[in-house]
Amino acid sequence: MSRKPIIAGNWKMNKTLLEAQEFVDAVKDNIPSSELVDTVIGAPALFLAPMAYSSRGTDLKLSAQNSFWENSGAFTGENSPAAIADLGVQYIIIGHSERREYFHETDEDINKKAKAIIANGLTPILCCGETLETFEAGKTAEWVEGQITAGLKDLTPEQVSNLVIAYEPIWAIGTGKSATSEIADETCGVVRATVEKLYGSEVADKVRIQYGGSVKPENVDEYMSKENIDGALVGGASLEAESFLALLNFVK
C-alpha cells in the first residue's frame, strides 16, 4: 500500500519570531506539492499564529510541539488543543523523549493527549523510542511495543489509521549519531507489527511511521527507501531553510 511521505521539522526551543517568519517566507513556495509529501514544521507555540497566517494558501503545514489533554481550565502554562486547532495548525507532537525525560510525561499522559488532539480534529505525531541502555540490552522491541500499546489505548481503528507515529531512538537525538537505516526500518517494523497486533493489517498498512534521529539531507534518501519508514521527524537539519528544503529532494 502506498502511504504519503511526511517530513516534519521539530524546531524545539529555537528561533525568534523574526527568524521563524523569514524561514516560512523562504520555504513556503519552494516545497513539493502536498499531493506528493506532507511538509510540516513543529514550531514553538508562540510562533504558530503568525506562521499560520504567513503560510496560508500554501502546502506548508504546521505542528505544535505539545498540548494539554483538556481544552480549558486552571492549567497555568499549558496550551489547549482546541486553541491550537483554532489557529489552523494541523499536527501536534506528543510523547517526545525530551518531554518524557524533563517533564516526566507518562504513557498515560500521552494517551490522554492523543485523545484530546483527535477530538479537536488534529493529527497527533506520537513519539516512541528507547535509551542506549535499552538498545544495548536488546530490549528495544519490547520497550517500543509497550509505549505504542499504552499510547494508543482505547483509540478506534479509524483514529489510529490517520495518526503519525515517530520512532526516535533517544541515543540518536541531537547526538550526531543515527541508527542505521536497517535498524530504523526494523524498529519501525516493530511499530507497524504492534499496530497490526492491536488493530489488524488494514490499519497497520495505513498508519504512517517516521524515523527521527540525526536525519540530514545526506542520509534522508537511505531512510526513505525502507519499507516501513514513511517519513522523518527532523531536529537540527530543519532549522535552516536550505537544509530543510534539501531534505525534500527525495521527492522526484
PDB file of C-alpha atoms in Angstrom, residues 34-249:
ATOM      1  CA  SER A  34       1.089  18.192  -0.739  1.00  0.00           C
ATOM      2  CA  GLU A  35      -0.149  15.558  -3.169  1.00  0.00           C
ATOM      3  CA  LEU A  36       3.371  14.095  -3.047  1.00  0.00           C
ATOM      4  CA  VAL A  37       4.502  14.710   0.530  1.00  0.00           C
ATOM      5  CA  ASP A  38       3.238  16.378   3.706  1.00  0.00           C
ATOM      6  CA  THR A  39       5.716  19.074   4.729  1.00  0.00           C
ATOM      7  CA  VAL A  40       5.380  20.116   8.363  1.00  0.00           C
ATOM      8  CA  ILE A  41       7.170  22.469  10.750  1.00  0.00           C
ATOM      9  CA  GLY A  42       6.840  21.925  14.504  1.00  0.00           C
ATOM     10  CA  ALA A  43       7.382  25.407  15.885  1.00  0.00           C
ATOM     11  CA  PRO A  44       7.284  26.868  19.394  1.00  0.00           C
ATOM     12  CA  ALA A  45       3.695  27.718  20.346  1.00  0.00           C
ATOM     13  CA  LEU A  46       4.467  31.458  20.418  1.00  0.00           C
ATOM     14  CA  PHE A  47       5.099  31.450  16.672  1.00  0.00           C
ATOM     15  CA  LEU A  48       2.203  29.325  15.433  1.00  0.00           C
ATOM     16  CA  ALA A  49      -0.367  32.092  14.876  1.00  0.00           C
ATOM     17  CA  PRO A  50       1.820  34.365  12.719  1.00  0.00           C
ATOM     18  CA  MET A  51       3.293  31.366  10.891  1.00  0.00           C
ATOM     19  CA  ALA A  52      -0.186  30.061  10.117  1.00  0.00           C
ATOM     20  CA  TYR A  53      -1.111  33.457   8.700  1.00  0.00           C
ATOM     21  CA  SER A  54       2.072  33.699   6.615  1.00  0.00           C
ATOM     22  CA  SER A  55       1.752  30.182   5.203  1.00  0.00           C
ATOM     23  CA  ARG A  56      -1.972  30.365   4.437  1.00  0.00           C
ATOM     24  CA  GLY A  57      -2.779  29.042   0.970  1.00  0.00           C
ATOM     25  CA  THR A  58       0.497  27.128   0.628  1.00  0.00           C
ATOM     26  CA  ASP A  59       1.374  23.452   1.093  1.00  0.00           C
ATOM     27  CA  LEU A  60       3.357  24.125   4.282  1.00  0.00           C
ATOM     28  CA  LYS A  61       1.667  22.592   7.329  1.00  0.00           C
ATOM     29  CA  LEU A  62       2.294  23.376  10.983  1.00  0.00           C
ATOM     30  CA  SER A  63       2.594  21.385  14.179  1.00  0.00           C
ATOM     31  CA  ALA A  64       2.621  22.343  17.820  1.00  0.00           C
ATOM     32  CA  GLN A  65       5.287  20.614  19.897  1.00  0.00           C
ATOM     33  CA  ASN A  66       2.950  19.718  22.750  1.00  0.00           C
ATOM     34  CA  SER A  67      -0.510  20.351  24.169  1.00  0.00           C
ATOM     35  CA  PHE A  68      -2.554  19.543  27.254  1.00  0.00           C
ATOM     36  CA  TRP A  69      -5.357  16.966  27.419  1.00  0.00           C
ATOM     37  CA  GLU A  70      -8.065  19.457  28.398  1.00  0.00           C
ATOM     38  CA  ASN A  71      -9.476  22.216  26.196  1.00  0.00           C
ATOM     39  CA  SER A  72      -9.680  24.767  29.005  1.00  0.00           C
ATOM     40  CA  GLY A  73      -9.304  25.168  32.745  1.00  0.00           C
ATOM     41  CA  ALA A  74      -6.901  26.115  35.532  1.00  0.00           C
ATOM     42  CA  PHE A  75      -3.764  24.699  33.908  1.00  0.00           C
ATOM     43  CA  THR A  76      -1.261  27.544  34.055  1.00  0.00           C
ATOM     44  CA  GLY A  77       1.324  27.483  31.295  1.00  0.00           C
ATOM     45  CA  GLU A  78      -0.350  24.761  29.226  1.00  0.00           C
ATOM     46  CA  ASN A  79      -1.675  25.026  25.678  1.00  0.00           C
ATOM     47  CA  SER A  80      -5.189  23.952  24.746  1.00  0.00           C
ATOM     48  CA  PRO A  81      -5.574  21.614  21.754  1.00  0.00           C
ATOM     49  CA  ALA A  82      -8.796  23.454  20.896  1.00  0.00           C
ATOM     50  CA  ALA A  83      -6.962  26.790  20.809  1.00  0.00           C
ATOM     51  CA  ILE A  84      -4.179  25.277  18.701  1.00  0.00           C
ATOM     52  CA  ALA A  85      -6.745  23.920  16.246  1.00  0.00           C
ATOM     53  CA  ASP A  86      -8.317  27.368  16.029  1.00  0.00           C
ATOM     54  CA  LEU A  87      -5.025  28.747  14.680  1.00  0.00           C
ATOM     55  CA  GLY A  88      -5.168  26.496  11.627  1.00  0.00           C
ATOM     56  CA  VAL A  89      -2.463  24.128  12.841  1.00  0.00           C
ATOM     57  CA  GLN A  90      -2.776  20.530  11.617  1.00  0.00           C
ATOM     58  CA  TYR A  91      -0.498  18.421  13.868  1.00  0.00           C
ATOM     59  CA  ILE A  92       0.700  18.190  17.469  1.00  0.00           C
ATOM     60  CA  ILE A  93       3.825  16.299  18.540  1.00  0.00           C
ATOM     61  CA  ILE A  94       3.336  14.286  21.726  1.00  0.00           C
ATOM     62  CA  GLY A  95       5.474  11.891  23.727  1.00  0.00           C
ATOM     63  CA  HIS A  96       8.827  13.259  22.612  1.00  0.00           C
ATOM     64  CA  SER A  97      11.632  11.822  24.707  1.00  0.00           C
ATOM     65  CA  GLU A  98      12.578  15.285  25.956  1.00  0.00           C
ATOM     66  CA  ARG A  99       9.046  15.752  27.299  1.00  0.00           C
ATOM     67  CA  ARG A 100       9.147  12.315  28.881  1.00  0.00           C
ATOM     68  CA  GLU A 101      12.550  12.917  30.480  1.00  0.00           C
ATOM     69  CA  TYR A 102      12.455  16.579  31.563  1.00  0.00           C
ATOM     70  CA  PHE A 103       8.745  16.920  32.315  1.00  0.00           C
ATOM     71  CA  HIS A 104       8.098  13.357  33.473  1.00  0.00           C
ATOM     72  CA  GLU A 105       5.305  12.663  30.987  1.00  0.00           C
ATOM     73  CA  THR A 106       3.965   9.135  31.189  1.00  0.00           C
ATOM     74  CA  ASP A 107       2.403   6.854  28.592  1.00  0.00           C
ATOM     75  CA  GLU A 108      -0.944   7.530  30.277  1.00  0.00           C
ATOM     76  CA  ASP A 109      -0.474  11.313  29.893  1.00  0.00           C
ATOM     77  CA  ILE A 110       0.380  10.867  26.236  1.00  0.00           C
ATOM     78  CA  ASN A 111      -2.659   8.680  25.642  1.00  0.00           C
ATOM     79  CA  LYS A 112      -4.924  11.360  27.134  1.00  0.00           C
ATOM     80  CA  LYS A 113      -3.288  13.975  24.926  1.00  0.00           C
ATOM     81  CA  ALA A 114      -3.769  11.825  21.824  1.00  0.00           C
ATOM     82  CA  LYS A 115      -7.493  11.531  22.511  1.00  0.00           C
ATOM     83  CA  ALA A 116      -7.879  15.284  23.079  1.00  0.00           C
ATOM     84  CA  ILE A 117      -5.924  16.140  19.941  1.00  0.00           C
ATOM     85  CA  ILE A 118      -8.012  13.808  17.786  1.00  0.00           C
ATOM     86  CA  ALA A 119     -11.230  15.133  19.337  1.00  0.00           C
ATOM     87  CA  ASN A 120     -10.231  18.589  18.124  1.00  0.00           C
ATOM     88  CA  GLY A 121      -9.664  17.436  14.550  1.00  0.00           C
ATOM     89  CA  LEU A 122      -5.874  17.474  14.673  1.00  0.00           C
ATOM     90  CA  THR A 123      -3.374  14.714  13.975  1.00  0.00           C
ATOM     91  CA  PRO A 124      -1.035  13.514  16.742  1.00  0.00           C
ATOM     92  CA  ILE A 125       2.582  12.739  15.925  1.00  0.00           C
ATOM     93  CA  LEU A 126       3.113  10.144  18.648  1.00  0.00           C
ATOM     94  CA  CYS A 127       6.770   9.635  19.533  1.00  0.00           C
ATOM     95  CA  CYS A 128       8.387   6.493  20.899  1.00  0.00           C
ATOM     96  CA  GLY A 129      11.963   5.379  21.387  1.00  0.00           C
ATOM     97  CA  GLU A 130      14.478   3.705  23.635  1.00  0.00           C
ATOM     98  CA  THR A 131      17.579   4.688  25.596  1.00  0.00           C
ATOM     99  CA  LEU A 132      21.045   3.463  24.676  1.00  0.00           C
ATOM    100  CA  GLU A 133      20.927   1.142  27.684  1.00  0.00           C
ATOM    101  CA  THR A 134      17.708  -0.464  26.445  1.00  0.00           C
ATOM    102  CA  PHE A 135      19.073  -0.737  22.904  1.00  0.00           C
ATOM    103  CA  GLU A 136      22.318  -2.389  24.034  1.00  0.00           C
ATOM    104  CA  ALA A 137      20.366  -4.815  26.237  1.00  0.00           C
ATOM    105  CA  GLY A 138      18.431  -5.980  23.164  1.00  0.00           C
ATOM    106  CA  LYS A 139      15.098  -4.820  24.597  1.00  0.00           C
ATOM    107  CA  THR A 140      14.146  -2.209  22.013  1.00  0.00           C
ATOM    108  CA  ALA A 141      11.219  -4.174  20.546  1.00  0.00           C
ATOM    109  CA  GLU A 142       9.714  -4.866  23.969  1.00  0.00           C
ATOM    110  CA  TRP A 143      10.105  -1.228  25.043  1.00  0.00           C
ATOM    111  CA  VAL A 144       8.653   0.286  21.879  1.00  0.00           C
ATOM    112  CA  GLU A 145       5.746  -2.163  21.800  1.00  0.00           C
ATOM    113  CA  GLY A 146       4.876  -1.146  25.364  1.00  0.00           C
ATOM    114  CA  GLN A 147       4.949   2.572  24.520  1.00  0.00           C
ATOM    115  CA  ILE A 148       2.772   2.129  21.441  1.00  0.00           C
ATOM    116  CA  THR A 149       0.275  -0.149  23.175  1.00  0.00           C
ATOM    117  CA  ALA A 150      -0.162   2.333  26.041  1.00  0.00           C
ATOM    118  CA  GLY A 151      -0.197   5.398  23.786  1.00  0.00           C
ATOM    119  CA  LEU A 152      -2.959   4.014  21.558  1.00  0.00           C
ATOM    120  CA  LYS A 153      -5.156   2.694  24.371  1.00  0.00           C
ATOM    121  CA  ASP A 154      -8.893   2.989  23.599  1.00  0.00           C
ATOM    122  CA  LEU A 155      -8.379   4.696  20.231  1.00  0.00           C
ATOM    123  CA  THR A 156     -10.537   3.428  17.380  1.00  0.00           C
ATOM    124  CA  PRO A 157      -9.126   1.761  14.254  1.00  0.00           C
ATOM    125  CA  GLU A 158     -10.066   4.811  12.173  1.00  0.00           C
ATOM    126  CA  GLN A 159      -8.283   7.159  14.580  1.00  0.00           C
ATOM    127  CA  VAL A 160      -5.121   5.066  14.547  1.00  0.00           C
ATOM    128  CA  SER A 161      -5.184   4.815  10.744  1.00  0.00           C
ATOM    129  CA  ASN A 162      -4.952   8.598  10.490  1.00  0.00           C
ATOM    130  CA  LEU A 163      -2.278   9.375  13.067  1.00  0.00           C
ATOM    131  CA  VAL A 164       1.505   9.508  12.676  1.00  0.00           C
ATOM    132  CA  ILE A 165       3.960   7.568  14.828  1.00  0.00           C
ATOM    133  CA  ALA A 166       7.582   8.689  15.091  1.00  0.00           C
ATOM    134  CA  TYR A 167      10.294   6.261  16.195  1.00  0.00           C
ATOM    135  CA  GLU A 168      13.205   8.210  17.665  1.00  0.00           C
ATOM    136  CA  PRO A 169      15.939   6.275  19.451  1.00  0.00           C
ATOM    137  CA  ILE A 170      16.903   8.568  22.306  1.00  0.00           C
ATOM    138  CA  TRP A 171      20.585   7.840  21.799  1.00  0.00           C
ATOM    139  CA  ALA A 172      20.362   9.303  18.272  1.00  0.00           C
ATOM    140  CA  ILE A 173      18.578  12.577  19.078  1.00  0.00           C
ATOM    141  CA  GLY A 174      20.873  15.581  18.832  1.00  0.00           C
ATOM    142  CA  THR A 175      23.964  13.426  19.276  1.00  0.00           C
ATOM    143  CA  GLY A 176      25.109  13.280  15.671  1.00  0.00           C
ATOM    144  CA  LYS A 177      24.703   9.505  15.891  1.00  0.00           C
ATOM    145  CA  SER A 178      21.978   7.828  13.908  1.00  0.00           C
ATOM    146  CA  ALA A 179      20.563   4.341  13.802  1.00  0.00           C
ATOM    147  CA  THR A 180      21.467   2.622  10.558  1.00  0.00           C
ATOM    148  CA  SER A 181      18.668   2.520   8.044  1.00  0.00           C
ATOM    149  CA  GLU A 182      18.392  -1.222   8.706  1.00  0.00           C
ATOM    150  CA  ILE A 183      17.968  -0.700  12.472  1.00  0.00           C
ATOM    151  CA  ALA A 184      15.498   2.126  11.891  1.00  0.00           C
ATOM    152  CA  ASP A 185      13.447   0.067   9.439  1.00  0.00           C
ATOM    153  CA  GLU A 186      13.464  -2.942  11.747  1.00  0.00           C
ATOM    154  CA  THR A 187      12.139  -0.918  14.682  1.00  0.00           C
ATOM    155  CA  CYS A 188       9.592   0.929  12.552  1.00  0.00           C
ATOM    156  CA  GLY A 189       8.555  -2.580  11.535  1.00  0.00           C
ATOM    157  CA  VAL A 190       8.058  -3.393  15.222  1.00  0.00           C
ATOM    158  CA  VAL A 191       5.817  -0.332  15.499  1.00  0.00           C
ATOM    159  CA  ARG A 192       3.790  -1.463  12.486  1.00  0.00           C
ATOM    160  CA  ALA A 193       3.569  -5.034  13.797  1.00  0.00           C
ATOM    161  CA  THR A 194       2.319  -3.704  17.146  1.00  0.00           C
ATOM    162  CA  VAL A 195      -0.399  -1.710  15.395  1.00  0.00           C
ATOM    163  CA  GLU A 196      -1.322  -4.825  13.409  1.00  0.00           C
ATOM    164  CA  LYS A 197      -1.493  -6.881  16.606  1.00  0.00           C
ATOM    165  CA  LEU A 198      -3.825  -4.325  18.171  1.00  0.00           C
ATOM    166  CA  TYR A 199      -5.919  -3.244  15.185  1.00  0.00           C
ATOM    167  CA  GLY A 200      -5.324  -5.579  12.242  1.00  0.00           C
ATOM    168  CA  SER A 201      -3.408  -5.430   8.977  1.00  0.00           C
ATOM    169  CA  GLU A 202      -5.582  -2.824   7.256  1.00  0.00           C
ATOM    170  CA  VAL A 203      -4.900  -0.228   9.952  1.00  0.00           C
ATOM    171  CA  ALA A 204      -1.209  -1.185  10.105  1.00  0.00           C
ATOM    172  CA  ASP A 205      -0.921  -0.667   6.342  1.00  0.00           C
ATOM    173  CA  LYS A 206      -2.380   2.839   6.621  1.00  0.00           C
ATOM    174  CA  VAL A 207      -0.585   4.296   9.649  1.00  0.00           C
ATOM    175  CA  ARG A 208       2.406   6.458   8.761  1.00  0.00           C
ATOM    176  CA  ILE A 209       5.645   5.880  10.663  1.00  0.00           C
ATOM    177  CA  GLN A 210       8.529   8.320  10.759  1.00  0.00           C
ATOM    178  CA  TYR A 211      12.121   7.815  11.783  1.00  0.00           C
ATOM    179  CA  GLY A 212      13.840  10.562  13.762  1.00  0.00           C
ATOM    180  CA  GLY A 213      17.400  10.785  14.978  1.00  0.00           C
ATOM    181  CA  SER A 214      20.051  12.893  13.213  1.00  0.00           C
ATOM    182  CA  VAL A 215      18.305  12.706   9.832  1.00  0.00           C
ATOM    183  CA  LYS A 216      20.072  15.002   7.349  1.00  0.00           C
ATOM    184  CA  PRO A 217      19.933  15.785   3.631  1.00  0.00           C
ATOM    185  CA  GLU A 218      22.873  13.391   3.154  1.00  0.00           C
ATOM    186  CA  ASN A 219      21.086  10.355   4.592  1.00  0.00           C
ATOM    187  CA  VAL A 220      17.363  11.023   4.131  1.00  0.00           C
ATOM    188  CA  ASP A 221      17.198   9.081   0.827  1.00  0.00           C
ATOM    189  CA  GLU A 222      18.517   5.956   2.507  1.00  0.00           C
ATOM    190  CA  TYR A 223      15.905   6.073   5.260  1.00  0.00           C
ATOM    191  CA  MET A 224      13.064   6.923   2.906  1.00  0.00           C
ATOM    192  CA  SER A 225      13.865   3.916   0.727  1.00  0.00           C
ATOM    193  CA  LYS A 226      12.970   1.489   3.504  1.00  0.00           C
ATOM    194  CA  GLU A 227       9.712  -0.443   3.579  1.00  0.00           C
ATOM    195  CA  ASN A 228       8.433   0.636   6.991  1.00  0.00           C
ATOM    196  CA  ILE A 229       9.670   4.244   7.025  1.00  0.00           C
ATOM    197  CA  ASP A 230       7.184   6.783   5.682  1.00  0.00           C
ATOM    198  CA  GLY A 231       8.918   9.980   6.712  1.00  0.00           C
ATOM    199  CA  ALA A 232      11.239  11.731   9.115  1.00  0.00           C
ATOM    200  CA  LEU A 233      10.944  13.839  12.253  1.00  0.00           C
ATOM    201  CA  VAL A 234      13.936  16.137  11.952  1.00  0.00           C
ATOM    202  CA  GLY A 235      15.616  18.368  14.514  1.00  0.00           C
ATOM    203  CA  GLY A 236      18.814  20.222  13.629  1.00  0.00           C
ATOM    204  CA  ALA A 237      18.506  19.908   9.851  1.00  0.00           C
ATOM    205  CA  SER A 238      15.107  21.614   9.953  1.00  0.00           C
ATOM    206  CA  LEU A 239      16.402  24.853  11.458  1.00  0.00           C
ATOM    207  CA  GLU A 240      17.822  26.319   8.256  1.00  0.00           C
ATOM    208  CA  ALA A 241      15.651  26.776   5.184  1.00  0.00           C
ATOM    209  CA  GLU A 242      18.307  25.460   2.805  1.00  0.00           C
ATOM    210  CA  SER A 243      18.865  22.180   4.650  1.00  0.00           C
ATOM    211  CA  PHE A 244      15.145  21.709   5.283  1.00  0.00           C
ATOM    212  CA  LEU A 245      14.370  22.075   1.582  1.00  0.00           C
ATOM    213  CA  ALA A 246      17.214  19.677   0.792  1.00  0.00           C
ATOM    214  CA  LEU A 247      15.508  17.048   2.959  1.00  0.00           C
ATOM    215  CA  LEU A 248      12.639  17.092   0.482  1.00  0.00           C
ATOM    216  CA  ASN A 249      14.807  16.290  -2.535  1.00  0.00           C
TER     217      ASN A 249
END
